[in-house]
Coordinates of C-alpha atoms in Angstrom, one line a residue:
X355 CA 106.5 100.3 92.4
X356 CA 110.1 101.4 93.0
X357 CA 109.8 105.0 91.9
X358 CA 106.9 105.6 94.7
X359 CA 108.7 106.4 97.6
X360 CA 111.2 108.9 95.6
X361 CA 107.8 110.5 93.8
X362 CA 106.4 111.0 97.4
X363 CA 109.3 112.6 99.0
X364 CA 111.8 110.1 99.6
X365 CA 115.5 110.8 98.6
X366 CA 116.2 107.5 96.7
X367 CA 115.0 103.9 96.2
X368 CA 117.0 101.2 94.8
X369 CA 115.9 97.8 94.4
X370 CA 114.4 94.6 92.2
X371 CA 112.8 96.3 88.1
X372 CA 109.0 95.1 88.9
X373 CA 108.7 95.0 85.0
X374 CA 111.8 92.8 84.8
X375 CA 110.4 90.5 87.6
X376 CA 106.4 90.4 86.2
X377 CA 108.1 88.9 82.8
X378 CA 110.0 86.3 84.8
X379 CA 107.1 84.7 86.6
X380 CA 105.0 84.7 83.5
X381 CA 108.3 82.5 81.8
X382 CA 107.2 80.6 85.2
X383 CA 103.6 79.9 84.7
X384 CA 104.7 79.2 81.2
X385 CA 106.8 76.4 82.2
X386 CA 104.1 75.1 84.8
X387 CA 101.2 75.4 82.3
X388 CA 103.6 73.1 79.8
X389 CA 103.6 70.3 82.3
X390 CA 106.8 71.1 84.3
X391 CA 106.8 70.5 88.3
X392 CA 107.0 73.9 90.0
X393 CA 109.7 71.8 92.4
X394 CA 111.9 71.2 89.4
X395 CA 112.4 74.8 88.4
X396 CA 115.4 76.8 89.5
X397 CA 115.1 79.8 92.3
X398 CA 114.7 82.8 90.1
X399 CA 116.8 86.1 91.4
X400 CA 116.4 89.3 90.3
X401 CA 118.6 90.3 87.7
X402 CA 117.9 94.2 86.7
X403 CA 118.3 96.7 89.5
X404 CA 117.0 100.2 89.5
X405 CA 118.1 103.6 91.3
X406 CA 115.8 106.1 91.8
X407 CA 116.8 109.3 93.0
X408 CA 115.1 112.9 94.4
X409 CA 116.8 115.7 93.8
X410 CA 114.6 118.3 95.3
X411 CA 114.5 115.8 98.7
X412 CA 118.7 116.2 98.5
X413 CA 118.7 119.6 98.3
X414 CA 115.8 120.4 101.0
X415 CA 117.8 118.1 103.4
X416 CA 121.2 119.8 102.6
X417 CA 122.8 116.6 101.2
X418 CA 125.3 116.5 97.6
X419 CA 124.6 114.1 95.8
X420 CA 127.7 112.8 93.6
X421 CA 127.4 113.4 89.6
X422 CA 128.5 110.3 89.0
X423 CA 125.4 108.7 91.0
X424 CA 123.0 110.9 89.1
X425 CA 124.5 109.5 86.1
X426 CA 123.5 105.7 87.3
X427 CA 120.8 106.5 87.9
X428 CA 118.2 105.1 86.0
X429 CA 115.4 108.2 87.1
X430 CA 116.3 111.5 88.4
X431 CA 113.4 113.7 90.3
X432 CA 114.4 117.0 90.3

């Protein structure tokens, strides 16, 4: 999970949606279950990114965090 290293005191996490990427593989198996060669299928890359950000870690470490970040983001600790 992205969210865990913000939730345990990180200041921010951005990377891959693992609900975004769990419903791609499943299209996947799909395919391969239908009869289709894994070695035919295109490379798969992530296409929804999410931002995670701790406001309480910002503010114990002394650092501003821009409003228009916060506003990216898609979850805000505070």
């Amino acid at each position: 999970m992205l969210a865990s290293f913000p939730l345990s005191g990180g200041l921010m996490a951005y990377g891959a949606n693992d609900p975004a990427q769990w419903r791609e593989g499943v299209v996947y198996v799909d395919k391969i279950l239908k009869g289709q060669r894994p070695a035919d299928l295109p490379i798969a890359q992530p296409t929804r990114f999410d931002l995670v950000i701790n406001l309480k870690t910002a503010k114990a470490l002394g650092i501003t965090v821009p409003p228009t970040l916060i506003v990216r983001a898609d979850e805000v600790i505070e």
